[in-house]
Short mmCIF file of C-alpha atoms and ligand atoms in Angstrom, two decimals:
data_model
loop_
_atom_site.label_atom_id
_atom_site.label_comp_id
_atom_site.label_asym_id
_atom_site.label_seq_id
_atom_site.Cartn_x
_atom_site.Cartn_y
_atom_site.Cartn_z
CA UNK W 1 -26.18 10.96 24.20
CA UNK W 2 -23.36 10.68 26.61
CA UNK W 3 -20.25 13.55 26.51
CA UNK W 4 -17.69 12.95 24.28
CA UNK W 5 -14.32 11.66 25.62
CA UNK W 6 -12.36 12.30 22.80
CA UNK W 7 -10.54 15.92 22.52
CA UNK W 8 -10.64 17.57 18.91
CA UNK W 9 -8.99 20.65 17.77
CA UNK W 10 -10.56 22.61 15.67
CA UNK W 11 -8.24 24.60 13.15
CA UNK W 12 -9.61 27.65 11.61
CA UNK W 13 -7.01 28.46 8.88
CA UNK W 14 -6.92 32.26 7.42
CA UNK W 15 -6.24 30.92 3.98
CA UNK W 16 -9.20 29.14 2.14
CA UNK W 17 -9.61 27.26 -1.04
CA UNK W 18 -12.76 28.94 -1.49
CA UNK W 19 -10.32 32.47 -1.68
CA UNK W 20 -10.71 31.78 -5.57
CA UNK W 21 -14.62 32.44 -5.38
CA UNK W 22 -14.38 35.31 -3.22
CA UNK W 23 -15.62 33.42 -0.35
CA UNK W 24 -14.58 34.46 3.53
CA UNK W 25 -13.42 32.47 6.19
CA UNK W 26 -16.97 32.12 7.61
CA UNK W 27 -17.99 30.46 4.43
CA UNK W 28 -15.41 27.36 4.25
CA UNK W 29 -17.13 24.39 4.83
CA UNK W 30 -16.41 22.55 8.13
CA UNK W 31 -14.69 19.20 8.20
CA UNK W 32 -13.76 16.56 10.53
CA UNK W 33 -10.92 14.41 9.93
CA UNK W 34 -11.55 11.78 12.78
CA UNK W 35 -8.51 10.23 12.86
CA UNK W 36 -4.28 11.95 12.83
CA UNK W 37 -3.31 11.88 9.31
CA UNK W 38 -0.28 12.67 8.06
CA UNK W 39 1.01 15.81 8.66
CA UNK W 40 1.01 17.40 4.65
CA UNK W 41 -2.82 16.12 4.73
CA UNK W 42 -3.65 18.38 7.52
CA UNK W 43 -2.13 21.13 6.63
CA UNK W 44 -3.26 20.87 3.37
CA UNK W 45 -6.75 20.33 4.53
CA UNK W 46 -6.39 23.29 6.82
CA UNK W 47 -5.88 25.78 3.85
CA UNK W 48 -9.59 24.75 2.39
CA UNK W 49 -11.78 24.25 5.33
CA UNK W 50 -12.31 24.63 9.21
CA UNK W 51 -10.74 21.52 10.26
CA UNK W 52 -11.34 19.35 13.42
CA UNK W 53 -8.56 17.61 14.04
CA UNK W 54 -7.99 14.85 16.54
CA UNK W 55 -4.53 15.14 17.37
CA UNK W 56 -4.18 12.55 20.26
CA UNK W 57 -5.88 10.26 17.72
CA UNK W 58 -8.09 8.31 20.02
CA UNK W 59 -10.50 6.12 18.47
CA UNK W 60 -13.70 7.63 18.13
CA UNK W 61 -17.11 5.18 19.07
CA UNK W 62 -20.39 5.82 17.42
CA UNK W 63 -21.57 8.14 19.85
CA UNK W 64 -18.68 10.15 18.94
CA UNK W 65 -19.42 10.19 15.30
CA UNK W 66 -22.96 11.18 16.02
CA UNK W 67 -22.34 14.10 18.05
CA UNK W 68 -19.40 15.40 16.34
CA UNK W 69 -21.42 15.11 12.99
CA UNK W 70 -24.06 17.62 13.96
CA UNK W 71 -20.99 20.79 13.56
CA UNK W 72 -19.83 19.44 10.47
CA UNK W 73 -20.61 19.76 6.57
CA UNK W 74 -17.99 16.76 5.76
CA UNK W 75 -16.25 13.74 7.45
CA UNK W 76 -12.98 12.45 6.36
CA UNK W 77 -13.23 9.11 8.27
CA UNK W 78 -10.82 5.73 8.02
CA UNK W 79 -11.99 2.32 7.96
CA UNK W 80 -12.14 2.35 12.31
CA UNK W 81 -14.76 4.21 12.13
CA UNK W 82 -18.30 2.44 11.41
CA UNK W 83 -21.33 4.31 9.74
CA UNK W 84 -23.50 1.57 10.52
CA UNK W 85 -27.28 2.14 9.85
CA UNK W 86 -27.88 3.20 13.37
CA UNK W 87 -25.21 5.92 13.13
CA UNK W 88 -26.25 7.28 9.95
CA UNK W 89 -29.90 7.54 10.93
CA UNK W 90 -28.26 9.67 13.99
CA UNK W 91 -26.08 11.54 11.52
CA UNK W 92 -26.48 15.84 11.92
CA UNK W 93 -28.72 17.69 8.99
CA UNK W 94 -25.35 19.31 7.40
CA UNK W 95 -23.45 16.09 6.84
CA UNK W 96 -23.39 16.22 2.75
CA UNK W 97 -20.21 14.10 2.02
CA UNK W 98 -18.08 11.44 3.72
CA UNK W 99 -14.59 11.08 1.93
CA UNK W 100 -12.84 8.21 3.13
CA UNK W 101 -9.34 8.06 3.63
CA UNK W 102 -9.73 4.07 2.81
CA UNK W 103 -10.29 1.95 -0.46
CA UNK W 104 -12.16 -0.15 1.63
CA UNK W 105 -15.59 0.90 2.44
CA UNK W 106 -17.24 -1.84 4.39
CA UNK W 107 -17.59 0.54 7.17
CA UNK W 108 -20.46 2.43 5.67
CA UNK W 109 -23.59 1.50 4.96
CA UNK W 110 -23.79 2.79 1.65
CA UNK W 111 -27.83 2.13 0.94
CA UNK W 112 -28.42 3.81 4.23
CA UNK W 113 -25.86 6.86 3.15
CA UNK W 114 -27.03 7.62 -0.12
CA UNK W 115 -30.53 7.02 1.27
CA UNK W 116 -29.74 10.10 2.91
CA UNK W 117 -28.16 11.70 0.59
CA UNK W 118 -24.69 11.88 1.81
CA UNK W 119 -22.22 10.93 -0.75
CA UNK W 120 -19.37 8.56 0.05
CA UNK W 121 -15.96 8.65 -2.07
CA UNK W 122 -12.38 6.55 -1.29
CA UNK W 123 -8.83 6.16 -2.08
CA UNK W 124 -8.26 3.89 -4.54
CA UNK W 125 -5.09 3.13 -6.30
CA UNK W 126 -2.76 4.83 -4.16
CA UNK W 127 -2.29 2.63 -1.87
CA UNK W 128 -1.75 -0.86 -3.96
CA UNK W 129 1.86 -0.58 -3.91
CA UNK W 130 2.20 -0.48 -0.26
CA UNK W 131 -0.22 -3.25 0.31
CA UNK W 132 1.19 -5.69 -2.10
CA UNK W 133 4.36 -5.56 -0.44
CA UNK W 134 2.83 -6.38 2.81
CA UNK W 135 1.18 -8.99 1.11
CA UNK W 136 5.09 -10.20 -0.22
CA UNK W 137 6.29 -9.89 3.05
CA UNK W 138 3.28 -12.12 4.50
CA UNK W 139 4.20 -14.65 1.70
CA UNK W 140 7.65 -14.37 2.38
CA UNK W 141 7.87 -14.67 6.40
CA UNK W 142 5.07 -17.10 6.51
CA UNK W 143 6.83 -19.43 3.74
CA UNK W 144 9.70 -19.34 5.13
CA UNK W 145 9.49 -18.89 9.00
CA UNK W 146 10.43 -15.23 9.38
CA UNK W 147 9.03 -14.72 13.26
CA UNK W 148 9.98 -18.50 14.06
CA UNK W 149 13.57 -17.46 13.07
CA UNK W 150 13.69 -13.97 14.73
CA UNK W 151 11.85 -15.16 17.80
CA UNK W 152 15.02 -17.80 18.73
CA UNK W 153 17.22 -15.12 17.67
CA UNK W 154 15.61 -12.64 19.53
CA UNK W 155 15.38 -14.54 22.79
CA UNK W 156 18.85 -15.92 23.03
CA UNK W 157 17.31 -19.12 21.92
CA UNK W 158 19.45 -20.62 18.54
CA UNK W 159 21.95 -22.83 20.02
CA UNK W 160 22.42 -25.15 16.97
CA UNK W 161 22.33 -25.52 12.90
CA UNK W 162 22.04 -28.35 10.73
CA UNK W 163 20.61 -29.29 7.42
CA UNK W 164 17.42 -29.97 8.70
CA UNK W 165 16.82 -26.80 10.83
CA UNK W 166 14.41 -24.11 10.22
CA UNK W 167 13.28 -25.98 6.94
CA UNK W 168 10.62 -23.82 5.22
CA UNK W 169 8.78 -23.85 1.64
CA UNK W 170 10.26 -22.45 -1.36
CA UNK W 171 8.12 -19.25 -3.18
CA UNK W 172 10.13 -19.98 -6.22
CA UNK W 173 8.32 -21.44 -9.10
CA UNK W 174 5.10 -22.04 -7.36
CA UNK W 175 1.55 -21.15 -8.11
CA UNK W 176 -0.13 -18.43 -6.82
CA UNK W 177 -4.12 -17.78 -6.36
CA UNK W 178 -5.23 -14.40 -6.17
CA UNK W 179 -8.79 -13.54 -5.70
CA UNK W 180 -9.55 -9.88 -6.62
CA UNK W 181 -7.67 -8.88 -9.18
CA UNK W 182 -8.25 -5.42 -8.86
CA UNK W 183 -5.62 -2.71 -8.41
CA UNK W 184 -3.83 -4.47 -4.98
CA UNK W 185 -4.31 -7.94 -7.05
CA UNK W 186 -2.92 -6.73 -9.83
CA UNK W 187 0.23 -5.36 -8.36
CA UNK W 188 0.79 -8.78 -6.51
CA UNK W 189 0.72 -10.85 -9.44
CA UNK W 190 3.74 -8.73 -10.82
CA UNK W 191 5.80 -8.59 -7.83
CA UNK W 192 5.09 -12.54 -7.38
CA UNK W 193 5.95 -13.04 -11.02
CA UNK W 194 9.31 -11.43 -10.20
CA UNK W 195 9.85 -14.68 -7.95
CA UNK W 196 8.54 -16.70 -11.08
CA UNK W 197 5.67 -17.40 -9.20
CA UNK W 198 3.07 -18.57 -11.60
CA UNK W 199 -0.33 -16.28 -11.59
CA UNK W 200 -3.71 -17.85 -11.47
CA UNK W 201 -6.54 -15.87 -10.66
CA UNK W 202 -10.56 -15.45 -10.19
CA UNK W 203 -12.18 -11.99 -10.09
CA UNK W 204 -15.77 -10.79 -10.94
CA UNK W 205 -14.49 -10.27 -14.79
CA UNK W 206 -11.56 -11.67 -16.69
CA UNK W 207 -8.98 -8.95 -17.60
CA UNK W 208 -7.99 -7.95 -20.83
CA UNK W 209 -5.37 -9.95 -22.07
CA UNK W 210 -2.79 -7.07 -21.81
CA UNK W 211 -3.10 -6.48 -18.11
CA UNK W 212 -3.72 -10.57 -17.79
CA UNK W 213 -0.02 -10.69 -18.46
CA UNK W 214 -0.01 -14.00 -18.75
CA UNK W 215 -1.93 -14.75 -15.20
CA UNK W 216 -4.33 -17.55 -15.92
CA UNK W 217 -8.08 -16.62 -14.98
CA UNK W 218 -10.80 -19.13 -12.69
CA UNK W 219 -14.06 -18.26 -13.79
CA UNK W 220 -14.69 -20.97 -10.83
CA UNK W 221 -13.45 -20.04 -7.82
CA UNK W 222 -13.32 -24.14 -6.39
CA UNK W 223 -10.63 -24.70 -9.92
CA UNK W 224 -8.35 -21.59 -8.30
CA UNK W 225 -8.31 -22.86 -5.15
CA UNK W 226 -7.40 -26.48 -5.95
CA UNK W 227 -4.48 -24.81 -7.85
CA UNK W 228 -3.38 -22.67 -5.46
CA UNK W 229 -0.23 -23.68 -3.60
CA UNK W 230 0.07 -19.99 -1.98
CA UNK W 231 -3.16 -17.68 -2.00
CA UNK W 232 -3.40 -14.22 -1.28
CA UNK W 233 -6.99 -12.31 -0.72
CA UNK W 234 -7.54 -8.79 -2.32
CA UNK W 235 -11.66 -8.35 -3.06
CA UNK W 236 -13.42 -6.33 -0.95
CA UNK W 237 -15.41 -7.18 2.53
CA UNK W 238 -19.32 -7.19 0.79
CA UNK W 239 -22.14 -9.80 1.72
CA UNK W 240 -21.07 -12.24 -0.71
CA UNK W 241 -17.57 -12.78 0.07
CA UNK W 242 -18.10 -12.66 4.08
CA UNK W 243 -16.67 -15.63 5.80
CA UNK W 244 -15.70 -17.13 2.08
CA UNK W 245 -12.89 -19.05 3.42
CA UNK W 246 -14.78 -21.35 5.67
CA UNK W 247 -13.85 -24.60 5.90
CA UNK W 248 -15.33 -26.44 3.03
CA UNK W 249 -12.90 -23.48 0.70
CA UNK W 250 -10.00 -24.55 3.08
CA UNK W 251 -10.02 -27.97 2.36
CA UNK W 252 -10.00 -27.62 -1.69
CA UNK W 253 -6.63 -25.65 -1.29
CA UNK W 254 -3.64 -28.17 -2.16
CA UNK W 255 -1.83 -30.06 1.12
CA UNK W 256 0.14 -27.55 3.04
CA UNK W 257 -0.95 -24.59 1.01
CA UNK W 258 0.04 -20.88 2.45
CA UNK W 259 -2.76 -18.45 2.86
CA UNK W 260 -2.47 -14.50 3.34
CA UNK W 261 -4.89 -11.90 4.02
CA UNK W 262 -4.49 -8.55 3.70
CA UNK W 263 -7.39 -7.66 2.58
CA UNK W 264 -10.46 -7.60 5.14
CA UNK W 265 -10.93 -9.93 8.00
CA UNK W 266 -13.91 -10.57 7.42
CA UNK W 267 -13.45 -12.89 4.32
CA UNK W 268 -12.52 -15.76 6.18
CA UNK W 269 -14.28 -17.96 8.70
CA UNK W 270 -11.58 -17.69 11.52
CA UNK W 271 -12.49 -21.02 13.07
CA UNK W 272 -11.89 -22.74 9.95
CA UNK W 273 -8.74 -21.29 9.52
CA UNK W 274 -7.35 -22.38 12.91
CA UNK W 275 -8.71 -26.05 12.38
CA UNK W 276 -7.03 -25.95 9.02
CA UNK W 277 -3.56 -24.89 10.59
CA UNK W 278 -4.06 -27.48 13.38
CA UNK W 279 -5.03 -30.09 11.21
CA UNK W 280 -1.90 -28.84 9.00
CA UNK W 281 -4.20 -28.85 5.87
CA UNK W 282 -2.52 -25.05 5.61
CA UNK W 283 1.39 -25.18 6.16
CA UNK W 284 1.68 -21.61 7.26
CA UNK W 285 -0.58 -18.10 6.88
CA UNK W 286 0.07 -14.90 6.99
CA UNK W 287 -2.46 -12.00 8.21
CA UNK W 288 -2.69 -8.34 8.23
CA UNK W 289 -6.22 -8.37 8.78
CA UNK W 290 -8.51 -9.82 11.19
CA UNK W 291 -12.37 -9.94 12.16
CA UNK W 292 -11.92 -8.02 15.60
CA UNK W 293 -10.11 -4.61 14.98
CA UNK W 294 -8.02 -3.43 16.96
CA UNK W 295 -6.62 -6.84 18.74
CA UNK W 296 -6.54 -9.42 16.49
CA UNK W 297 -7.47 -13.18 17.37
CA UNK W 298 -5.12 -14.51 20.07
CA UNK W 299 -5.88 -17.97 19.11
CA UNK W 300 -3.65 -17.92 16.41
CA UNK W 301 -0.41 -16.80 18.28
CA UNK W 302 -0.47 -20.68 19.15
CA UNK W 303 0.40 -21.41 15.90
CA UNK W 304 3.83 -20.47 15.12
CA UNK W 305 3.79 -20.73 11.56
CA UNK W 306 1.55 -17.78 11.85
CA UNK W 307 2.71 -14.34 10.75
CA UNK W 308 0.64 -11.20 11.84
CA UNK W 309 0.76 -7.96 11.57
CA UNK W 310 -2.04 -5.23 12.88
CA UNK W 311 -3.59 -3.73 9.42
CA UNK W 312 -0.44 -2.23 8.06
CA UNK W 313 -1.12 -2.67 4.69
CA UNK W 314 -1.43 0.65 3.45
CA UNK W 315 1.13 2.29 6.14
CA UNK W 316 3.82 3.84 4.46
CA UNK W 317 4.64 7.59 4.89
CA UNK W 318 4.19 8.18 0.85
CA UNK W 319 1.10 6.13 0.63
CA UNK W 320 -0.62 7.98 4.05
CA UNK W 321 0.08 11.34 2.13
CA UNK W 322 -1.19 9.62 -0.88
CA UNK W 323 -4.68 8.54 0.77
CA UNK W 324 -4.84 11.75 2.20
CA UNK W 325 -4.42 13.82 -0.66
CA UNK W 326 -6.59 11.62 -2.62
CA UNK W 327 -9.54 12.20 -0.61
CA UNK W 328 -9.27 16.26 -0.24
CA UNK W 329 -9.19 16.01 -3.62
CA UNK W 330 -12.71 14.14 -3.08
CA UNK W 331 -13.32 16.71 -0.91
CA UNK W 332 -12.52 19.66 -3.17
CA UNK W 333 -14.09 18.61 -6.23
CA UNK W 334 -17.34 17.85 -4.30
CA UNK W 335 -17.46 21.55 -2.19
CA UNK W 336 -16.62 23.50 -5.99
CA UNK W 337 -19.61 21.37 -7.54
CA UNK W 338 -17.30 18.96 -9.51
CA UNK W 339 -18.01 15.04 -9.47
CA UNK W 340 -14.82 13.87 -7.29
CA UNK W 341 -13.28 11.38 -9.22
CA UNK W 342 -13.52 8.55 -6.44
CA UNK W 343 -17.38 8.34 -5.79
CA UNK W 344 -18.70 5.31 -4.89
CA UNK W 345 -22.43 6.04 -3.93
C1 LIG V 1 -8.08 0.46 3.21
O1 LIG V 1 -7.78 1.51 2.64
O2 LIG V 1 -9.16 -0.09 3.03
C2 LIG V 1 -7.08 -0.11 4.14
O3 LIG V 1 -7.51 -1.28 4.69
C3 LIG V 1 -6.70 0.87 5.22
O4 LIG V 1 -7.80 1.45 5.75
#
């Protein structure tokens, strides 16, 4: 195993969660928190446990995660950091828990984690909010031109107006596909309702009428994409739905239909997605997420109806303390031998 480049801090903290059970200082457990979180989540995390911190927030490779793993009872990880099988054969003895500071969890492999007995939780719910407003904003810009227009702005570059000039497509009335209507997906239906968007949907199970509100449900996912004049992605990265957009799922969507992503790049069959926008089968799409991350696909920049952004979704100061909190309180239930409320294997 090679030396780790990346500097961590470890915190000891003379105030500990375990204070209520008489335990010492000596007996908190140790945690890792790969990644800078916000800076309530740290110092809350420092009151419970010995903390290593990584406070110049480099990313952290495998190797890193298999060293670093061998001091630690618990790792607080985000989605950058993969637990493929590999890693988590290579993972140390005292490893018990890993409470991710992500809804996602495609990073882990959970049947190789629980296999060993480590218990994986994550952050759902807080962070819906934040991403369906990304998700808005994608919709928004990509409809109707956003970086096009602040580009020529930007660059000196808008020397004339006229009727026909930075024409776009109206949100207004049209119909929007979600797939996954989950917590994110449900959020986005309301906020697109609010531009009297009309809902249509196709998730695992139909909803109960009541949270329906009045979004119409797909049991077939080919009859929601041939309605689906925008759609927006929110179901999770598994082996079913990887590379589900291809190209044969592209061309069902209506002419110059509007595609977002912020859900995982891996859904969608980038090459199919570039052919589409070439072809002009898709008017416009807009994308938070991406196959390779960090860095994106560079192809697309040479479509400028594209609208990216680099995995923001979930980055707003409020939600970040959210996630945070959310998973010590994974953490805490597990370490006073309560089921934490977000376990997923
Ligand atoms: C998530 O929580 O899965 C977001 O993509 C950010 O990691």
């Amino acid at each position: 195993m090679r030396v780790c480049r990346t500097a961590f801090l470890v915190l000891y903290s003379t105030v500990s969660f375990t204070k209520k059970t008489g335990s010492s200082l000596k007996d908190k457990p140790t945690l890792w928190i790969t990644r800078k979180l916000s800076t309530a989540t740290e110092h809350r995390a420092s009151q419970n446990y010995r903390v290593i911190l990584n406070p110049e927030d480099m990313l952290v490779t495998p190797d890193e995660i298999v060293a670093k793993s061998h001091e630690v009872d618990a790792i607080l990880p985000c989605h950058s950091e993969v637990f493929s099988r590999d890693v988590v054969r290579l993972l140390g003895p005292r490893v018990r828990i890993i409470a991710n500071h992500s809804v996602g969890v495609d990073h882990c492999d959970l049947d190789a984690l629980s296999k060993r007995g480590i218990m994986v939780t994550n952050t759902p719910d807080v962070l819906s909010d934040a991403t369906a407003e990304i998700a808005m904003l994608l919709l928004l810009g990509a409809a109707r031109r956003a970086i096009e227009g602040d580009t020529m702005v930007r660059n000196s570059q808008w020397n004339s107006w006229s009727p026909s000039f930075m024409v776009g497509h109206q949100v207004t009335g049209k119909r929007l596909g979600i797939i996954g209507m989950g917590r994110v997906g449900q959020v986005m239906g309301k906020r697109a309702a609010g531009f009297d968007m009309e809902i249509h949907y196709h998730n695992r199970n139909r909803l109960d009428p009541e949270t329906e509100n009045g979004a119409i449900f797909h049991e077939d996912i080919d009859s929601l994409l041939r309605v689906s004049d925008f759609l927006s992605l929110h179901c999770p990265a598994t082996e079913e739905t990887r590379s589900m957009m291809d190209k044969r799922a592209f061309s069902l969507l209506p002419d110059h239909a509007i595609f977002i992503n912020t859900a995982r790049g891996a859904l969608v069959d980038e090459n199919a997605l570039l052919d589409a926008l070439t072809s002009g089968k898709i008017a416009a799409a807009g994308l938070d997420c991406f196959q390779t991350e960090p860095g994106g696909n560079t192809d697309f920049s040479r479509h400028r109806n594209v609208f990216m952004l680099p995995h923001i979704g979930s980055a707003t100061f409020e939600t970040r303390d959210a996630m945070g909190f959310r998973a010590l309180d994974n953490l805490d239930a597990f370490f006073s031998g309560r089921e934490p409320r977000d376990r997923v294997v």
